Coordinates of C-alpha atoms and ligand atoms in Angstrom, one line a residue:
M295 CA -10.8 -44.4 3.7
T296 CA -13.2 -47.2 5.3
D297 CA -15.4 -47.7 3.0
S298 CA -18.9 -48.6 5.1
N299 CA -22.5 -50.7 3.4
K300 CA -23.9 -47.4 5.0
T301 CA -25.8 -45.6 2.3
A302 CA -27.6 -42.0 2.2
T303 CA -30.4 -42.2 -0.2
L304 CA -31.6 -38.5 -1.8
T305 CA -34.1 -38.0 -4.1
V306 CA -34.6 -35.3 -6.8
H307 CA -36.7 -34.8 -9.3
G308 CA -38.6 -37.6 -8.8
E309 CA -36.4 -40.2 -9.1
T310 CA -34.2 -41.1 -5.7
Y311 CA -30.7 -42.3 -5.6
E312 CA -28.6 -44.8 -3.0
L313 CA -24.9 -42.6 -2.6
P314 CA -22.3 -44.3 -0.7
V315 CA -21.2 -42.6 3.0
H316 CA -18.2 -43.4 3.8
S317 CA -16.9 -43.6 7.7
P318 CA -13.8 -41.7 9.2
T319 CA -11.3 -42.9 12.1
A320 CA -12.4 -39.8 13.9
G321 CA -15.5 -37.1 12.5
P322 CA -18.7 -37.1 10.9
D323 CA -19.5 -39.6 7.9
V324 CA -19.0 -38.1 4.6
I325 CA -20.8 -38.9 1.3
D326 CA -19.8 -40.1 -1.2
I327 CA -21.3 -37.2 -4.2
R328 CA -18.9 -37.6 -7.0
K329 CA -21.4 -39.3 -9.3
L330 CA -23.9 -36.9 -8.0
Y331 CA -23.8 -34.6 -12.0
G332 CA -23.1 -38.1 -13.9
D333 CA -25.9 -40.2 -11.9
A334 CA -28.9 -37.2 -10.8
G335 CA -27.6 -34.4 -13.6
V336 CA -27.4 -31.4 -9.6
F337 CA -24.8 -30.2 -8.2
T338 CA -24.6 -29.9 -4.6
Y339 CA -24.0 -25.8 -2.7
D340 CA -21.7 -25.4 -0.2
P341 CA -20.6 -21.4 -0.8
G342 CA -17.1 -21.0 2.5
F343 CA -16.7 -25.0 1.7
T344 CA -18.8 -25.1 5.8
S345 CA -20.5 -28.9 5.0
T346 CA -17.7 -30.4 2.5
A347 CA -14.4 -32.5 3.1
S348 CA -13.0 -31.3 -0.6
C349 CA -10.2 -34.5 0.3
D350 CA -9.0 -37.3 2.8
S351 CA -6.1 -36.9 4.8
T352 CA -3.8 -38.9 8.0
I353 CA -1.8 -35.5 8.3
T354 CA -4.5 -33.3 11.1
Y355 CA -7.0 -34.1 12.3
I356 CA -10.2 -31.2 13.8
D357 CA -12.4 -31.6 16.7
G358 CA -14.5 -28.4 17.1
E359 CA -16.7 -29.3 19.7
K360 CA -14.3 -30.5 22.1
G361 CA -11.2 -28.1 21.0
E362 CA -9.4 -31.0 20.6
L363 CA -5.8 -31.0 17.5
L364 CA -4.2 -34.1 16.6
H365 CA -1.0 -34.2 14.4
R366 CA -0.8 -37.5 13.1
G367 CA -3.0 -38.5 16.5
Y368 CA -0.9 -36.8 18.8
P369 CA -2.3 -33.9 21.1
I370 CA -1.3 -30.8 19.5
D371 CA -1.1 -29.6 23.5
Q372 CA 1.3 -33.0 24.2
L373 CA 4.1 -31.7 21.0
A374 CA 4.0 -28.1 22.4
G375 CA 4.8 -28.8 25.1
K376 CA 7.3 -32.7 25.3
S377 CA 8.2 -32.1 21.4
H378 CA 9.9 -29.5 19.0
F379 CA 9.4 -28.0 16.1
L380 CA 11.9 -29.8 14.0
E381 CA 10.6 -33.1 14.9
V382 CA 7.2 -31.9 14.5
C383 CA 7.9 -31.2 10.9
Y384 CA 9.5 -34.5 11.0
L385 CA 5.9 -36.0 11.8
L386 CA 3.7 -34.3 9.9
L387 CA 5.9 -35.4 6.9
Y388 CA 6.2 -38.7 7.6
G389 CA 3.7 -39.7 9.9
E390 CA 5.7 -41.5 12.2
L391 CA 7.4 -39.2 15.8
P392 CA 11.5 -40.3 15.2
Q393 CA 14.5 -42.1 16.4
A394 CA 16.9 -40.4 17.1
K395 CA 18.7 -40.8 14.8
D396 CA 16.7 -39.8 12.0
L397 CA 15.8 -36.6 13.8
E398 CA 19.9 -35.7 14.0
Q399 CA 19.9 -37.3 10.0
F400 CA 16.5 -34.8 9.3
E401 CA 17.3 -32.1 11.3
T402 CA 20.6 -31.6 10.1
T403 CA 19.5 -31.2 6.5
I404 CA 17.0 -28.9 7.4
T405 CA 20.0 -26.7 8.9
R406 CA 22.1 -27.3 5.5
H407 CA 19.3 -26.0 3.3
T408 CA 19.0 -22.4 5.7
M409 CA 20.7 -20.5 2.7
L410 CA 19.9 -18.2 -0.2
H411 CA 20.8 -18.1 -3.6
E412 CA 22.3 -15.6 -3.6
Q413 CA 20.9 -13.6 -5.9
M414 CA 17.4 -13.7 -4.8
Q415 CA 18.8 -10.5 -2.5
Y416 CA 18.3 -9.1 -5.7
F417 CA 14.7 -10.0 -5.0
Y418 CA 14.2 -7.7 -2.3
R419 CA 16.1 -4.2 -3.3
G420 CA 13.0 -4.4 -5.8
F421 CA 10.5 -3.7 -3.0
R422 CA 10.1 -0.6 -1.0
R423 CA 11.4 -0.4 1.7
D424 CA 7.6 -0.2 3.1
A425 CA 6.8 -3.3 1.8
H426 CA 4.5 -5.4 3.4
P427 CA 6.6 -8.7 4.4
M428 CA 4.6 -10.7 3.2
A429 CA 3.9 -9.2 0.1
I430 CA 7.7 -9.8 -0.7
M431 CA 7.5 -13.4 0.9
V432 CA 4.7 -14.1 -2.1
G433 CA 7.1 -12.2 -4.3
V434 CA 10.5 -14.5 -2.9
V435 CA 9.1 -17.8 -2.3
G436 CA 7.0 -17.2 -6.0
A437 CA 10.8 -16.7 -7.4
M438 CA 12.5 -19.7 -5.9
S439 CA 11.3 -21.6 -8.7
A440 CA 13.5 -19.5 -10.6
F441 CA 16.4 -20.9 -8.8
Y442 CA 15.6 -24.3 -8.2
H443 CA 15.0 -25.1 -10.5
D444 CA 15.7 -29.2 -9.7
S445 CA 13.3 -29.1 -7.6
T446 CA 10.3 -28.8 -8.6
D447 CA 8.9 -31.4 -11.1
I448 CA 6.8 -32.6 -9.1
S449 CA 6.3 -36.7 -10.7
D450 CA 9.4 -37.2 -9.1
P451 CA 9.5 -38.4 -5.6
H452 CA 12.8 -37.4 -5.0
Q453 CA 12.7 -33.9 -6.1
R454 CA 9.2 -33.9 -4.0
E455 CA 11.8 -34.4 -1.2
V456 CA 14.7 -31.9 -1.9
A457 CA 11.5 -29.2 -2.5
S458 CA 10.3 -29.9 0.5
H459 CA 12.7 -29.7 2.5
R460 CA 13.8 -26.1 0.7
L461 CA 10.4 -24.6 1.6
I462 CA 10.5 -25.5 5.5
A463 CA 15.0 -24.8 5.5
K464 CA 14.4 -21.1 3.8
M465 CA 11.7 -19.9 4.5
P466 CA 13.0 -18.3 8.2
T467 CA 15.7 -16.8 6.1
I468 CA 13.5 -15.5 3.5
A469 CA 11.3 -14.1 6.2
A470 CA 14.0 -12.9 8.1
W471 CA 15.9 -11.1 5.8
A472 CA 11.8 -8.9 4.6
F473 CA 12.5 -8.4 8.3
K474 CA 15.5 -6.8 7.7
Y475 CA 15.1 -5.5 4.7
H476 CA 11.9 -3.5 6.1
T477 CA 14.3 -2.1 8.8
G478 CA 16.8 -1.0 7.0
Q479 CA 19.7 -3.1 8.1
P480 CA 22.0 -5.9 6.9
F481 CA 21.6 -10.0 6.1
V482 CA 21.7 -12.0 8.3
Y483 CA 22.8 -15.4 7.3
P484 CA 21.9 -18.6 8.5
R485 CA 24.1 -20.6 11.4
N486 CA 24.6 -24.4 10.9
D487 CA 25.7 -24.5 14.8
L488 CA 22.0 -22.8 15.8
D489 CA 18.6 -23.8 16.5
Y490 CA 15.7 -23.8 14.0
A491 CA 15.0 -21.1 16.5
S492 CA 18.0 -19.4 17.9
N493 CA 18.3 -19.3 14.0
F494 CA 15.8 -17.3 13.1
L495 CA 15.6 -15.3 16.1
R496 CA 18.9 -14.7 15.3
M497 CA 18.5 -13.7 11.7
C498 CA 16.0 -10.9 12.5
F499 CA 18.0 -9.0 15.8
S500 CA 21.0 -9.2 15.0
V501 CA 23.4 -6.4 14.1
P502 CA 27.0 -7.1 12.9
A503 CA 28.1 -4.2 14.6
E504 CA 27.6 -6.8 18.3
E505 CA 28.2 -10.0 19.7
Y506 CA 24.0 -11.3 19.8
E507 CA 23.2 -14.0 22.0
V508 CA 20.0 -15.6 21.4
N509 CA 17.7 -15.7 24.8
P510 CA 16.6 -19.6 26.2
I511 CA 13.5 -18.3 27.0
L512 CA 12.5 -17.2 23.7
S513 CA 14.1 -19.9 21.6
R514 CA 11.5 -21.7 23.0
A515 CA 9.1 -20.2 22.8
M516 CA 9.3 -19.6 19.3
D517 CA 9.7 -22.6 18.3
R518 CA 6.6 -23.1 19.9
I519 CA 5.0 -20.7 18.5
F520 CA 6.1 -22.3 15.0
T521 CA 4.7 -25.8 16.3
L522 CA 1.5 -23.8 17.4
H523 CA 0.9 -22.4 13.7
A524 CA 2.4 -25.9 11.9
D525 CA -0.7 -26.8 10.5
H526 CA -4.6 -27.3 10.2
E527 CA -6.1 -30.3 8.7
Q528 CA -7.9 -27.4 5.2
N529 CA -8.0 -24.0 6.5
A530 CA -8.6 -22.0 3.9
S531 CA -4.8 -21.3 2.7
T532 CA -4.2 -24.9 2.7
S533 CA -7.1 -25.7 0.6
T534 CA -5.9 -23.1 -2.3
V535 CA -2.4 -24.3 -1.6
R536 CA -3.9 -28.1 -2.9
L537 CA -6.5 -26.3 -5.8
A538 CA -3.1 -24.4 -7.2
S539 CA -0.8 -28.4 -6.9
S540 CA -3.7 -29.7 -8.8
S541 CA -2.8 -28.0 -12.2
G542 CA 0.4 -29.5 -11.8
A543 CA 2.3 -26.2 -10.6
N544 CA 5.3 -26.2 -9.3
P545 CA 5.7 -26.6 -5.8
F546 CA 6.7 -22.9 -4.9
A547 CA 4.9 -21.1 -7.3
C548 CA 1.8 -22.9 -4.7
I549 CA 3.4 -22.1 -1.7
A550 CA 3.6 -18.8 -2.6
A551 CA -0.7 -18.7 -3.1
G552 CA -0.9 -20.0 -0.1
I553 CA 0.3 -17.5 1.4
A554 CA -1.3 -15.4 -0.5
C555 CA -4.5 -16.8 0.5
L556 CA -2.9 -16.3 4.7
W557 CA -2.5 -13.2 4.5
G558 CA -5.5 -11.8 5.3
P559 CA -7.4 -10.6 8.2
A560 CA -10.1 -13.5 8.1
H561 CA -7.0 -15.6 7.7
G562 CA -3.6 -16.2 9.4
G563 CA -4.0 -11.4 8.8
A564 CA -5.7 -11.6 12.5
N565 CA -3.1 -12.0 14.6
Q566 CA -1.6 -8.6 12.6
A567 CA -5.6 -7.0 12.7
C568 CA -6.3 -9.0 16.7
L569 CA -2.7 -6.7 18.2
E570 CA -4.1 -4.0 16.4
M571 CA -7.8 -3.8 18.1
L572 CA -5.9 -4.3 21.6
E573 CA -4.3 -1.5 21.1
E574 CA -7.0 0.7 19.2
I575 CA -9.3 -0.7 22.9
G576 CA -6.6 0.5 24.6
S577 CA -7.6 0.4 28.1
V578 CA -10.3 -2.0 29.6
D579 CA -12.9 0.5 30.4
R580 CA -13.5 0.8 27.1
I581 CA -14.3 -3.1 26.4
P582 CA -18.0 -2.7 26.1
E583 CA -17.3 -0.1 23.8
F584 CA -16.2 -3.1 20.9
I585 CA -17.9 -5.8 22.7
E586 CA -21.0 -4.2 21.5
R587 CA -19.6 -2.8 18.5
A588 CA -19.0 -7.1 17.2
K589 CA -22.7 -7.5 17.8
D590 CA -23.4 -5.6 15.9
K591 CA -25.1 -6.4 12.4
N592 CA -24.8 -3.3 10.8
D593 CA -21.4 -2.6 12.5
P594 CA -18.7 -4.7 10.6
F595 CA -16.5 -4.9 13.3
R596 CA -15.1 -8.0 14.8
L597 CA -13.3 -9.5 17.6
M598 CA -10.7 -10.1 16.3
G599 CA -8.5 -13.5 17.2
F600 CA -12.2 -14.3 17.9
G601 CA -14.0 -17.1 16.0
H602 CA -13.3 -20.1 13.9
R603 CA -14.5 -21.8 11.4
V604 CA -14.3 -25.5 13.2
Y605 CA -14.2 -25.2 16.5
K606 CA -17.3 -23.8 19.0
N607 CA -15.2 -24.4 22.2
F608 CA -11.5 -23.4 23.0
D609 CA -9.1 -23.4 20.1
P610 CA -6.4 -25.7 22.7
R611 CA -3.3 -23.4 20.7
A612 CA -5.3 -20.4 21.9
K613 CA -5.0 -22.1 25.3
V614 CA -0.9 -22.8 25.0
M615 CA -0.6 -19.4 23.8
K616 CA -1.9 -17.7 26.4
Q617 CA -0.1 -19.5 28.9
S618 CA 3.1 -18.9 26.8
A619 CA 2.3 -15.6 27.3
D620 CA 2.5 -14.9 31.0
E621 CA 5.1 -17.1 30.9
V622 CA 7.1 -15.3 28.3
L623 CA 6.0 -11.8 29.1
D624 CA 6.8 -12.3 33.4
L625 CA 10.9 -14.7 32.5
L626 CA 10.9 -11.2 30.3
G627 CA 10.5 -8.9 33.4
I628 CA 7.1 -7.2 31.4
E629 CA 4.6 -7.3 34.8
D630 CA 1.7 -4.5 33.4
N631 CA 1.7 -5.1 29.6
P632 CA -1.6 -3.2 29.3
K633 CA -2.7 -5.2 25.8
L634 CA -1.8 -8.9 28.0
Q635 CA -4.4 -6.6 30.5
V636 CA -6.8 -5.5 28.1
A637 CA -6.6 -9.6 26.1
K638 CA -7.7 -11.4 29.5
A639 CA -10.0 -9.1 30.8
L640 CA -11.7 -8.7 26.3
E641 CA -11.2 -12.6 27.0
K642 CA -13.8 -12.7 30.4
Q643 CA -16.1 -10.3 29.0
A644 CA -16.8 -12.1 25.6
L645 CA -17.5 -15.6 27.0
E646 CA -19.7 -13.8 29.8
D647 CA -22.0 -12.6 27.3
P648 CA -24.6 -14.3 25.5
Y649 CA -23.9 -13.1 22.2
F650 CA -20.9 -14.5 21.8
A651 CA -22.4 -17.7 24.5
E652 CA -24.5 -18.6 21.6
K653 CA -22.6 -18.0 18.3
K654 CA -19.9 -20.9 20.5
L655 CA -17.0 -18.1 19.6
F656 CA -14.4 -18.8 20.9
P657 CA -10.8 -17.4 21.3
N658 CA -8.7 -18.6 18.9
V659 CA -4.8 -18.9 17.4
D660 CA -4.0 -15.2 16.9
F661 CA -5.6 -13.8 19.9
Y662 CA -2.8 -14.1 22.5
S663 CA 0.2 -14.6 19.9
G664 CA 0.5 -11.2 18.8
I665 CA 1.7 -10.7 22.4
I666 CA 3.9 -13.1 22.6
L667 CA 5.6 -11.7 19.6
E668 CA 5.8 -8.0 19.9
A669 CA 7.2 -8.8 23.2
M670 CA 9.9 -10.9 21.3
G671 CA 10.7 -7.2 19.1
F672 CA 8.9 -8.1 16.9
P673 CA 6.5 -6.1 14.7
T674 CA 3.2 -5.9 14.4
S675 CA 3.5 -6.2 10.3
M676 CA 6.0 -9.3 10.9
F677 CA 2.8 -11.7 12.8
T678 CA 1.8 -13.4 9.9
P679 CA 5.0 -14.3 8.2
I680 CA 5.8 -16.2 10.4
F681 CA 2.7 -17.3 10.8
A682 CA 3.3 -18.4 7.1
L683 CA 6.9 -19.4 7.7
S684 CA 5.3 -22.5 11.4
R685 CA 2.7 -23.0 8.0
T686 CA 4.7 -24.2 5.5
V687 CA 5.5 -27.3 6.5
G688 CA 1.4 -28.2 6.8
W689 CA 1.6 -26.1 2.9
V690 CA 3.9 -29.1 2.6
S691 CA 2.5 -31.7 4.3
Q692 CA -1.0 -31.2 2.6
W693 CA 0.6 -31.4 -0.5
K694 CA 2.7 -33.9 -0.2
E695 CA -0.3 -36.1 0.7
M696 CA -2.2 -34.8 -2.4
I697 CA 0.6 -35.7 -5.0
A698 CA 1.1 -39.3 -4.2
D699 CA -2.8 -39.3 -3.8
P700 CA -3.4 -41.8 -7.0
Q701 CA -6.3 -40.2 -7.2
N702 CA -5.4 -37.1 -7.9
K703 CA -7.1 -34.9 -10.5
I704 CA -7.0 -31.0 -10.9
G705 CA -9.9 -29.4 -8.4
R706 CA -12.8 -27.5 -11.1
P707 CA -15.3 -26.2 -8.7
R708 CA -19.3 -26.3 -10.1
Q709 CA -21.9 -22.9 -9.5
L710 CA -25.4 -22.1 -9.2
Y711 CA -25.5 -19.6 -12.7
L712 CA -27.7 -17.1 -12.3
G713 CA -26.9 -15.1 -14.6
E714 CA -28.3 -13.8 -17.7
T715 CA -29.6 -17.1 -20.4
T716 CA -28.8 -16.5 -24.0
R717 CA -29.2 -13.7 -25.9
D718 CA -27.6 -11.5 -28.9
Y719 CA -26.0 -9.0 -29.5
V720 CA -27.1 -5.8 -30.2
D721 CA -24.5 -3.4 -32.5
I722 CA -23.5 0.4 -29.7
E723 CA -26.0 1.9 -32.1
N724 CA -28.8 0.4 -31.2
R725 CA -28.7 -0.4 -27.6
Ligands
LIG113 C1 -7.5 -19.0 11.6 O1 -9.2 -22.0 8.7 C2 -8.3 -22.4 10.1 O2 -7.8 -24.0 10.3 C3 -7.1 -21.7 10.1 C4 -7.0 -21.6 11.6 C5 -5.9 -22.2 11.1 O3 -4.5 -22.0 11.6 O4 -5.3 -22.5 9.5 O5 -7.4 -21.9 12.1 C6 -6.4 -19.4 11.3 O6 -7.4 -18.4 10.5 C7 -7.9 -18.7 13.0 C8 -9.6 -18.0 12.2 C9 -8.5 -15.8 13.0 N1 -9.5 -14.6 12.4 C10 -10.0 -14.0 13.1 O7 -9.5 -13.8 14.3 C11 -11.1 -13.1 12.8 C12 -12.3 -13.2 13.4 N2 -13.2 -13.9 13.3 C13 -13.6 -14.4 12.5 O8 -14.3 -13.0 11.5 C14 -14.8 -15.5 12.0 O9 -14.4 -16.7 12.9 C15 -14.3 -16.5 11.0 C16 -14.2 -16.0 9.4 C17 -12.6 -17.0 11.6 C18 -15.3 -17.7 11.3 O10 -16.2 -16.8 10.3 P1 -17.2 -17.7 9.8 O11 -16.9 -19.4 10.0 O12 -17.7 -18.2 8.0 O13 -17.8 -17.9 10.5 P2 -19.1 -16.7 10.6 O14 -18.2 -15.0 9.8 O15 -20.3 -17.6 9.8 O16 -20.0 -16.7 11.8 C19 -21.4 -17.3 12.5 C20 -21.3 -15.8 13.1 C21 -22.4 -14.7 12.3 O17 -22.9 -14.5 13.1 P3 -24.1 -14.1 12.6 O18 -24.4 -14.4 11.3 O19 -24.6 -15.8 12.1 O20 -25.3 -13.5 13.1 O21 -20.5 -15.0 14.2 C22 -20.2 -14.2 13.8 C23 -21.1 -13.7 12.5 O22 -21.4 -12.6 12.7 N3 -19.0 -13.7 14.4 C24 -18.4 -12.6 15.3 C25 -16.6 -13.3 15.3 N4 -17.1 -13.9 14.1 C26 -17.8 -14.2 14.1 N5 -18.6 -11.9 15.2 C27 -18.2 -10.9 16.4 N6 -16.8 -11.3 16.6 C28 -16.6 -12.6 15.4 N7 -14.5 -12.4 15.9

């Protein structure tokens, strides 16, 4: 934290307080209120944390006004175009782009952790076949605490490292097996001769009855989707992982908590909800009806895949995703994909509408991702599990950063209490 000699003056209940102001390497200054309650006896109030920094971090930075996303300083469009997911994982975890030998060692380590303990298969059999894959992922990832005891001691840096690698490596297997269980097909084991994205596609789509050749177009697109979802500052699921970790809970339990939070349609569940919305709209001529509904305060309908707490400009990930959608569908020979046509027309009409312009609502990462995933053969129920798989490296990187911070303490927000003041119990016969 780059301390500055700047301070903020606060006057409350007739008293004046000088609060330290810290300046970041990028973004707004922060007012340090850690001693406010002790000194002034007041809390700050910020439901949804719209103006609150919960921590300091060096991993990811978003410039919402400009629509820029940096991972350790590198712009997301450069990483999506020039790097690949496991290299981005290394960057997020260790802070620098790897030398060739370090990258090779890291990729070998991750590859060799992709198998699950054989008994974990029994967890899958306990679910109904129509269970949502996210319900299975929450359960199975939490259950990793019951299998990988030798990497649950968060005070041991080596165990933290092993847990990080296991989570990144095993998430594709866990997600693919959730998909296979849903379809009634047999589980497919990972292979060490395939790259991360190809391994995932093969575990999802190969069947024992025939050979499976990974389509390089699809594995490149899959890898890019993983990269675009890798990390995103202190979003709801990352904040969930940090808060759960602050109690000292083991990493597998904390990541399971992050998966649960991501599932919500306002967050990672928006990719599934967006495709379902495009299906409901059905044709370009029905777009005005849905735009009016999205603007109607009395209608709970919102344009899924639109708007963002931080971006008040285009989500840079959406731009890359849109290009990728065009490429993948074209290369797959899917010319007139009706959902892509509706999505592009919807984006155009919404961005021309004063309501969306005034509120600075733009497409976010979830607006085009589902179109690509559907074209690759995934059902909508697998969209959020793929987001969770991708975001695991972000959750783990933020978790490692927090655990290693000597200032780390249990998170315990306060409240604005509006309930009853003290009153005496009344026996039932006197009520
Ligand atoms: C992700 O935080 C992250 O970084 C998340 C994420 C990540 O990588 O981790 O980027 C991933 O979660 C992307 C967002 C996916 N969610 C959706 O696409 C769902 C639809 N979007 C909205 O629910 C909403 O935009 C949020 C939840 C994303 C953001 O909500 P905010 O910041 O709380 O904004 P808000 O609800 O206060 O909206 C501001 C105004 C409101 O109108 P007023 O009350 O001011 O009149 O904009 C309106 C909202 O009604 N609005 C929308 C809208 N989103 C906001 N109106 C119509 N359609 C929308 N999509």
